[in-house]
mmCIF file of C-alpha atoms in Angstrom:
data_model
loop_
_atom_site.group_PDB
_atom_site.id
_atom_site.type_symbol
_atom_site.label_atom_id
_atom_site.label_comp_id
_atom_site.label_asym_id
_atom_site.label_seq_id
_atom_site.Cartn_x
_atom_site.Cartn_y
_atom_site.Cartn_z
ATOM 1 C CA MET A 1 11.831 -8.752 -19.026
ATOM 2 C CA ASP A 2 9.028 -6.296 -18.239
ATOM 3 C CA LYS A 3 5.642 -8.023 -18.533
ATOM 4 C CA ASN A 4 4.206 -5.358 -20.859
ATOM 5 C CA LYS A 5 7.157 -5.710 -23.249
ATOM 6 C CA LEU A 6 6.789 -9.489 -23.128
ATOM 7 C CA ILE A 7 3.130 -9.204 -24.141
ATOM 8 C CA GLN A 8 3.987 -6.768 -26.943
ATOM 9 C CA LYS A 9 6.578 -9.177 -28.351
ATOM 10 C CA TRP A 10 4.082 -12.016 -28.062
ATOM 11 C CA LEU A 11 1.508 -10.047 -30.068
ATOM 12 C CA ALA A 12 4.181 -9.378 -32.693
ATOM 13 C CA ASP A 13 5.165 -13.075 -32.748
ATOM 14 C CA GLU A 14 8.729 -12.125 -31.858
ATOM 15 C CA LEU A 15 9.279 -14.173 -28.701
ATOM 16 C CA THR A 16 12.328 -16.375 -28.408
ATOM 17 C CA GLU A 17 11.845 -19.912 -27.127
ATOM 18 C CA GLU A 18 12.989 -18.850 -23.652
ATOM 19 C CA GLU A 19 10.700 -15.787 -23.644
ATOM 20 C CA ASN A 20 7.793 -17.925 -24.840
ATOM 21 C CA ASN A 21 8.298 -20.243 -21.860
ATOM 22 C CA VAL A 22 8.216 -17.230 -19.541
ATOM 23 C CA PHE A 23 5.043 -15.938 -21.216
ATOM 24 C CA ALA A 24 3.359 -19.310 -20.703
ATOM 25 C CA THR A 25 3.810 -18.948 -16.928
ATOM 26 C CA LEU A 26 1.866 -15.671 -16.768
ATOM 27 C CA ASP A 27 -1.497 -15.876 -15.022
ATOM 28 C CA GLU A 28 -2.972 -13.843 -17.877
ATOM 29 C CA ALA A 29 -1.652 -16.151 -20.639
ATOM 30 C CA PRO A 30 -4.935 -18.100 -21.074
ATOM 31 C CA PHE A 31 -6.811 -14.776 -21.309
ATOM 32 C CA TYR A 32 -4.555 -13.505 -24.103
ATOM 33 C CA THR A 33 -4.622 -16.856 -25.882
ATOM 34 C CA LYS A 34 -8.425 -16.740 -25.861
ATOM 35 C CA ILE A 35 -8.257 -13.344 -27.572
ATOM 36 C CA ILE A 36 -6.134 -14.890 -30.330
ATOM 37 C CA GLU A 37 -8.650 -17.701 -30.773
ATOM 38 C CA ASP A 38 -11.556 -15.257 -30.895
ATOM 39 C CA ALA A 39 -9.688 -13.091 -33.371
ATOM 40 C CA THR A 40 -9.584 -15.914 -35.931
ATOM 41 C CA VAL A 41 -13.352 -15.563 -36.320
ATOM 42 C CA PHE A 42 -13.422 -11.831 -35.717
ATOM 43 C CA LYS A 43 -15.602 -9.909 -38.148
ATOM 44 C CA ALA A 44 -15.082 -6.188 -38.510
ATOM 45 C CA SER A 45 -18.021 -4.077 -37.383
ATOM 46 C CA ASN A 46 -19.416 -0.974 -39.029
ATOM 47 C CA PHE A 47 -17.815 1.246 -36.437
ATOM 48 C CA SER A 48 -15.242 3.725 -37.660
ATOM 49 C CA LYS A 49 -11.672 2.518 -37.288
ATOM 50 C CA MET A 50 -9.009 4.617 -35.620
ATOM 51 C CA PRO A 51 -7.110 6.832 -38.125
ATOM 52 C CA ASP A 52 -3.736 5.580 -36.894
ATOM 53 C CA PHE A 53 -4.641 1.982 -37.599
ATOM 54 C CA GLU A 54 -6.007 2.871 -41.035
ATOM 55 C CA THR A 55 -2.885 4.806 -41.960
ATOM 56 C CA PHE A 56 -0.597 2.047 -40.792
ATOM 57 C CA LYS A 57 -2.603 -0.619 -42.567
ATOM 58 C CA ALA A 58 -2.541 1.383 -45.807
ATOM 59 C CA ARG A 59 1.227 1.625 -45.666
ATOM 60 C CA VAL A 60 1.537 -2.115 -45.224
ATOM 61 C CA GLU A 61 -0.809 -2.815 -48.124
ATOM 62 C CA GLU A 62 1.271 -0.563 -50.375
ATOM 63 C CA ASP A 63 4.360 -2.634 -49.630
ATOM 64 C CA LYS A 64 4.189 -5.502 -52.150
ATOM 65 C CA THR A 65 7.615 -6.856 -51.301
ATOM 66 C CA SER A 66 6.430 -9.007 -48.409
ATOM 67 C CA VAL A 67 3.127 -10.744 -49.075
ATOM 68 C CA LYS A 68 3.671 -13.088 -46.163
ATOM 69 C CA LYS A 69 4.065 -10.183 -43.738
ATOM 70 C CA LEU A 70 0.877 -8.566 -45.078
ATOM 71 C CA GLN A 71 -1.120 -11.763 -44.574
ATOM 72 C CA TRP A 72 0.138 -11.946 -40.998
ATOM 73 C CA PHE A 73 -0.596 -8.301 -40.233
ATOM 74 C CA ALA A 74 -4.309 -8.217 -41.103
ATOM 75 C CA PRO A 75 -5.463 -10.649 -38.405
ATOM 76 C CA MET A 76 -3.030 -9.097 -35.960
ATOM 77 C CA LEU A 77 -4.804 -5.770 -36.403
ATOM 78 C CA LYS A 78 -7.998 -7.459 -35.322
ATOM 79 C CA ILE A 79 -6.245 -9.175 -32.436
ATOM 80 C CA ALA A 80 -4.690 -5.924 -31.249
ATOM 81 C CA SER A 81 -8.047 -4.149 -31.525
ATOM 82 C CA ALA A 82 -9.833 -6.843 -29.573
ATOM 83 C CA PHE A 83 -7.085 -6.910 -26.972
ATOM 84 C CA ALA A 84 -7.145 -3.117 -26.568
ATOM 85 C CA ILE A 85 -10.914 -3.053 -26.114
ATOM 86 C CA LEU A 86 -10.999 -5.914 -23.618
ATOM 87 C CA PHE A 87 -7.997 -4.652 -21.682
ATOM 88 C CA GLY A 88 -9.492 -1.154 -21.556
ATOM 89 C CA LEU A 89 -12.749 -2.480 -20.144
ATOM 90 C CA TYR A 90 -10.910 -4.602 -17.577
ATOM 91 C CA TYR A 91 -8.618 -1.752 -16.536
ATOM 92 C CA SER A 92 -11.504 0.693 -16.243
ATOM 93 C CA PHE A 93 -13.607 -1.696 -14.173
ATOM 94 C CA PHE A 94 -10.810 -2.787 -11.825
ATOM 95 C CA TYR A 95 -8.981 0.453 -11.165
ATOM 96 C CA ASN A 96 -12.036 2.678 -10.992
ATOM 97 C CA ASN A 97 -13.049 0.569 -7.995
ATOM 98 C CA LEU A 98 -9.663 0.741 -6.268
ATOM 99 C CA THR A 99 -9.946 2.960 -3.204
ATOM 100 C CA ASP A 100 -6.705 4.701 -2.255
ATOM 101 C CA ILE A 101 -6.788 7.020 0.752
ATOM 102 C CA GLU A 102 -3.782 8.967 2.015
ATOM 103 C CA THR A 103 -3.297 11.412 4.855
ATOM 104 C CA SER A 104 -0.812 14.253 4.950
ATOM 105 C CA VAL A 105 1.204 15.594 7.881
ATOM 106 C CA ALA A 106 -0.828 16.573 10.948
ATOM 107 C CA GLN A 107 -3.925 14.914 9.449
ATOM 108 C CA LYS A 108 -6.141 12.031 10.546
ATOM 109 C CA THR A 109 -9.147 10.680 8.721
ATOM 110 C CA THR A 110 -11.899 8.112 9.294
ATOM 111 C CA ILE A 111 -13.216 5.835 6.546
ATOM 112 C CA GLU A 112 -15.863 3.124 6.349
ATOM 113 C CA LEU A 113 -15.120 -0.147 4.569
ATOM 114 C CA PRO A 114 -17.697 -1.975 2.403
ATOM 115 C CA ASP A 115 -18.570 -4.251 5.359
ATOM 116 C CA SER A 116 -19.199 -1.211 7.625
ATOM 117 C CA SER A 117 -15.920 -1.664 9.506
ATOM 118 C CA ILE A 118 -14.305 1.615 10.548
ATOM 119 C CA VAL A 119 -10.688 2.604 9.894
ATOM 120 C CA VAL A 120 -9.023 5.627 11.485
ATOM 121 C CA LEU A 121 -5.900 6.613 9.557
ATOM 122 C CA ASN A 122 -3.024 8.370 11.315
ATOM 123 C CA ALA A 123 -0.866 11.119 9.795
ATOM 124 C CA LEU A 124 1.206 10.312 6.685
ATOM 125 C CA SER A 125 -0.471 6.946 6.196
ATOM 126 C CA GLU A 126 -2.181 5.199 3.295
ATOM 127 C CA VAL A 127 -4.690 2.384 2.760
ATOM 128 C CA LYS A 128 -5.758 0.691 -0.472
ATOM 129 C CA TYR A 129 -8.537 -1.808 -1.110
ATOM 130 C CA ASN A 130 -10.773 -2.939 -3.962
ATOM 131 C CA ALA A 131 -14.421 -2.259 -3.202
ATOM 132 C CA SER A 132 -15.732 -4.235 -6.192
ATOM 133 C CA GLU A 133 -13.935 -7.413 -5.078
ATOM 134 C CA TRP A 134 -14.480 -6.998 -1.354
ATOM 135 C CA ASP A 135 -16.756 -10.036 -0.996
ATOM 136 C CA ASP A 136 -14.169 -12.294 -2.640
ATOM 137 C CA LYS A 137 -10.898 -10.672 -1.609
ATOM 138 C CA ARG A 138 -11.052 -8.941 1.753
ATOM 139 C CA ALA A 139 -7.616 -7.366 1.821
ATOM 140 C CA ILE A 140 -6.352 -3.917 2.741
ATOM 141 C CA GLU A 141 -2.866 -2.649 2.023
ATOM 142 C CA LEU A 142 -1.492 -0.357 4.728
ATOM 143 C CA GLN A 143 1.473 1.978 4.819
ATOM 144 C CA GLY A 144 1.813 3.847 8.105
ATOM 145 C CA GLU A 145 -0.589 3.475 11.020
ATOM 146 C CA ALA A 146 -4.310 2.799 11.374
ATOM 147 C CA PHE A 147 -6.858 1.738 13.984
ATOM 148 C CA PHE A 148 -9.475 -0.805 12.873
ATOM 149 C CA ASP A 149 -12.905 -1.253 14.436
ATOM 150 C CA VAL A 150 -14.101 -4.357 12.618
ATOM 151 C CA ALA A 151 -17.825 -4.944 12.134
ATOM 152 C CA LYS A 152 -19.167 -7.966 13.998
ATOM 153 C CA GLY A 153 -18.688 -11.141 11.968
ATOM 154 C CA SER A 154 -16.495 -9.465 9.362
ATOM 155 C CA LYS A 155 -13.087 -10.785 8.411
ATOM 156 C CA PHE A 156 -10.246 -9.366 6.355
ATOM 157 C CA ASP A 157 -6.463 -9.136 6.123
ATOM 158 C CA VAL A 158 -4.337 -6.044 6.645
ATOM 159 C CA ILE A 159 -1.229 -6.355 4.486
ATOM 160 C CA THR A 160 1.899 -4.354 5.325
ATOM 161 C CA PRO A 161 5.508 -4.571 4.097
ATOM 162 C CA SER A 162 6.449 -6.161 7.436
ATOM 163 C CA GLY A 163 3.640 -8.688 7.844
ATOM 164 C CA THR A 164 -0.048 -9.525 7.546
ATOM 165 C CA VAL A 165 -2.693 -9.141 10.249
ATOM 166 C CA SER A 166 -5.799 -11.343 9.991
ATOM 167 C CA VAL A 167 -8.868 -10.402 11.984
ATOM 168 C CA LEU A 168 -12.401 -11.503 12.848
ATOM 169 C CA GLY A 169 -14.747 -8.977 14.470
ATOM 170 C CA THR A 170 -12.263 -7.075 16.604
ATOM 171 C CA GLU A 171 -10.568 -3.786 17.400
ATOM 172 C CA PHE A 172 -6.857 -3.449 16.801
ATOM 173 C CA ASN A 173 -4.122 -1.042 15.786
ATOM 174 C CA VAL A 174 -1.427 -1.626 13.171
ATOM 175 C CA LYS A 175 1.686 0.510 12.881
ATOM 176 C CA GLN A 176 4.268 -0.050 10.157
ATOM 177 C CA ARG A 177 6.931 2.656 10.017
ATOM 178 C CA GLY A 178 10.287 1.699 8.552
ATOM 179 C CA ALA A 179 11.846 -1.070 10.675
ATOM 180 C CA ILE A 180 9.048 -0.856 13.264
ATOM 181 C CA PHE A 181 6.001 -3.126 13.020
ATOM 182 C CA GLU A 182 3.529 -2.991 15.910
ATOM 183 C CA VAL A 183 0.129 -4.630 16.352
ATOM 184 C CA THR A 184 -2.060 -4.010 19.405
ATOM 185 C CA CYS A 185 -5.291 -5.921 20.106
ATOM 186 C CA TYR A 186 -8.096 -4.107 21.949
ATOM 187 C CA GLU A 187 -10.948 -6.554 21.374
ATOM 188 C CA GLY A 188 -11.326 -10.071 19.978
ATOM 189 C CA THR A 189 -8.389 -11.949 18.464
ATOM 190 C CA VAL A 190 -5.915 -11.179 15.683
ATOM 191 C CA ARG A 191 -3.301 -13.267 13.919
ATOM 192 C CA VAL A 192 0.018 -11.656 12.978
ATOM 193 C CA VAL A 193 2.106 -13.350 10.286
ATOM 194 C CA THR A 194 5.673 -12.215 9.564
ATOM 195 C CA GLU A 195 8.791 -13.742 8.041
ATOM 196 C CA THR A 196 9.791 -15.035 11.471
ATOM 197 C CA GLY A 197 6.527 -16.780 12.354
ATOM 198 C CA THR A 198 2.930 -16.390 13.543
ATOM 199 C CA GLU A 199 1.581 -14.784 16.714
ATOM 200 C CA ILE A 200 -1.992 -14.909 18.027
ATOM 201 C CA LEU A 201 -2.953 -11.783 19.973
ATOM 202 C CA LYS A 202 -5.880 -11.516 22.363
ATOM 203 C CA VAL A 203 -7.319 -8.541 24.224
ATOM 204 C CA GLY A 204 -4.525 -6.660 25.976
ATOM 205 C CA ASP A 205 -1.713 -8.164 23.875
ATOM 206 C CA LYS A 206 0.836 -6.138 21.936
ATOM 207 C CA PHE A 207 3.235 -7.391 19.254
ATOM 208 C CA LEU A 208 6.332 -5.326 18.470
ATOM 209 C CA GLU A 209 9.031 -6.034 15.894
ATOM 210 C CA ILE A 210 12.013 -3.679 15.583
ATOM 211 C CA ASN A 211 14.759 -4.572 13.129
ATOM 212 C CA LYS A 212 13.563 -8.216 13.081
ATOM 213 C CA THR A 213 13.643 -8.462 16.897
ATOM 214 C CA ILE A 214 10.235 -9.469 18.278
ATOM 215 C CA LYS A 215 8.763 -8.606 21.658
ATOM 216 C CA THR A 216 5.277 -9.274 23.016
ATOM 217 C CA SER A 217 3.812 -7.422 25.982
ATOM 218 C CA LYS A 218 0.577 -6.386 27.689
ATOM 219 C CA HIS A 219 -1.310 -3.086 27.644
ATOM 220 C CA THR A 220 -4.243 -1.720 29.627
ATOM 221 C CA VAL A 221 -5.544 1.205 27.540
ATOM 222 C CA PRO A 222 -8.946 0.671 25.836
ATOM 223 C CA SER A 223 -7.954 2.225 22.483
ATOM 224 C CA PRO A 224 -4.907 3.774 20.782
ATOM 225 C CA GLN A 225 -4.197 7.176 22.268
ATOM 226 C CA TRP A 226 -3.211 8.768 18.963
ATOM 227 C CA VAL A 227 -6.891 8.640 17.983
ATOM 228 C CA ASP A 228 -7.431 11.125 20.825
ATOM 229 C CA ASN A 229 -4.463 13.278 19.732
ATOM 230 C CA MET A 230 -1.877 11.816 22.075
ATOM 231 C CA SER A 231 1.112 9.704 20.971
ATOM 232 C CA GLN A 232 2.386 7.275 23.588
ATOM 233 C CA PHE A 233 5.567 5.173 23.494
ATOM 234 C CA GLU A 234 7.048 2.390 25.602
ATOM 235 C CA ARG A 235 10.752 1.671 25.095
ATOM 236 C CA ILE A 236 10.775 2.911 21.499
ATOM 237 C CA PRO A 237 13.935 4.311 19.830
ATOM 238 C CA VAL A 238 14.144 8.100 19.982
ATOM 239 C CA TYR A 239 14.448 8.342 16.194
ATOM 240 C CA GLU A 240 10.924 6.937 15.818
ATOM 241 C CA VAL A 241 9.557 9.281 18.504
ATOM 242 C CA LEU A 242 11.022 12.274 16.659
ATOM 243 C CA ALA A 243 9.717 10.964 13.327
ATOM 244 C CA GLU A 244 6.204 10.739 14.773
ATOM 245 C CA LEU A 245 6.516 14.275 16.113
ATOM 246 C CA GLU A 246 7.445 15.445 12.606
ATOM 247 C CA ARG A 247 4.430 13.651 11.137
ATOM 248 C CA GLN A 248 1.985 15.155 13.628
ATOM 249 C CA TYR A 249 3.237 18.748 13.386
ATOM 250 C CA GLY A 250 4.672 18.995 9.871
ATOM 251 C CA ILE A 251 8.096 20.056 11.144
ATOM 252 C CA GLN A 252 11.712 19.089 10.496
ATOM 253 C CA ILE A 253 13.822 18.153 13.505
ATOM 254 C CA THR A 254 17.605 18.196 13.567
ATOM 255 C CA SER A 255 19.562 16.733 16.466
ATOM 256 C CA GLN A 256 23.137 17.360 17.500
ATOM 257 C CA ASP A 257 25.248 14.806 19.397
ATOM 258 C CA ILE A 258 22.099 12.953 20.466
ATOM 259 C CA ASP A 259 21.883 9.169 20.640
ATOM 260 C CA THR A 260 18.647 8.584 18.745
ATOM 261 C CA GLU A 261 18.953 4.810 19.209
ATOM 262 C CA GLN A 262 18.288 5.122 22.952
ATOM 263 C CA LEU A 263 14.860 3.975 24.105
ATOM 264 C CA PHE A 264 12.146 6.404 25.145
ATOM 265 C CA THR A 265 9.063 5.892 27.298
ATOM 266 C CA GLY A 266 6.514 8.694 27.423
ATOM 267 C CA GLY A 267 4.323 10.656 25.057
ATOM 268 C CA PHE A 268 3.298 13.983 23.580
ATOM 269 C CA VAL A 269 0.118 15.836 22.610
ATOM 270 C CA HIS A 270 -0.822 16.676 19.029
ATOM 271 C CA ASP A 271 -2.244 20.151 19.607
ATOM 272 C CA ASN A 272 0.590 22.108 21.235
ATOM 273 C CA LEU A 273 4.117 21.979 19.807
ATOM 274 C CA GLU A 274 5.790 23.580 22.825
ATOM 275 C CA ASP A 275 4.219 21.074 25.205
ATOM 276 C CA ALA A 276 5.088 18.193 22.888
ATOM 277 C CA LEU A 277 8.736 19.224 22.595
ATOM 278 C CA MET A 278 9.036 19.679 26.345
ATOM 279 C CA ALA A 279 7.537 16.230 26.982
ATOM 280 C CA ILE A 280 10.268 14.662 24.852
ATOM 281 C CA ALA A 281 13.230 16.901 25.664
ATOM 282 C CA GLU A 282 13.056 16.953 29.463
ATOM 283 C CA PRO A 283 13.171 13.172 30.104
ATOM 284 C CA LEU A 284 16.141 12.904 27.721
ATOM 285 C CA GLY A 285 18.047 15.809 29.238
ATOM 286 C CA LEU A 286 17.719 17.916 26.092
ATOM 287 C CA HIS A 287 16.618 21.412 25.231
ATOM 288 C CA TYR A 288 15.031 22.598 22.003
ATOM 289 C CA GLU A 289 15.001 25.624 19.738
ATOM 290 C CA ILE A 290 12.087 26.421 17.429
ATOM 291 C CA LEU A 291 13.545 27.964 14.284
ATOM 292 C CA LYS A 292 11.894 29.535 11.256
ATOM 293 C CA GLN A 293 10.128 27.606 8.485
ATOM 294 C CA ASN A 294 8.829 24.800 10.714
ATOM 295 C CA LYS A 295 12.262 23.670 11.827
ATOM 296 C CA VAL A 296 13.266 22.525 15.307
ATOM 297 C CA ARG A 297 16.703 21.814 16.722
ATOM 298 C CA LEU A 298 17.327 19.503 19.678
ATOM 299 C CA LEU A 299 20.493 19.937 21.730
ATOM 300 C CA ILE A 300 22.020 18.296 24.769
ATOM 301 C CA SER A 301 21.419 20.447 27.839
ATOM 302 C CA GLU A 302 24.588 21.908 29.359
#
């Protein structure tokens, strides 16, 4: 059952024995129980009550057929009011401090974390973190790709759908796009945790997981090239290369009779579509056609 519905039924004292057992396992159960306990000594203030509550209460008081129900409802009004106020304050405090940054196609952006670490976000990517809880919970959720320049002595976790990267004063890149999960270490040490195990990466190490197949390798570049408007690939499926091209240029690519599972090594620039298409098409023996409305077609060369 949905947690919100479970809480509503609990407030209405309508939980079955099985549902009550489920409710008891909620992390928030002690919090809600405390509200009930506080409500037993709750004294109404002089503040104006909400019209909807007053109207509803009046209707219940007019119904003399169920005295027991009326006696139950009065304290529940206080409980519901207290719960609404406390929940509203909690929600406002927590979510107003949740930072959510997204980039669109052909866009990159740089942000500074509460510990002065720098994050460069690639196109069509998103990061989320809670600034108010940063000292206690140093965690960043990532969808897409980002380069992290971690402040000296700082530590936090980067959480992706494919795995978690733990760092301590380092520079690294994380890419999570569909079935591809790639972590590259440029400085310091990072720990990569996935369903299949744990890998420790040092300077010059690269971790790559494609469709649950893991490969580690070395690299020599000092920083990710996409930060300088150049995407580079080493034995990456063509479908991911084309997807990155779409993200950087805001185009739609259609391919005809092309094996997009084949591996590609090479790269393309982010500031010239013709050059980028040529850099991909020529090594694969393809030619391209730029159509209207930001559409491109790739064909096998005859």
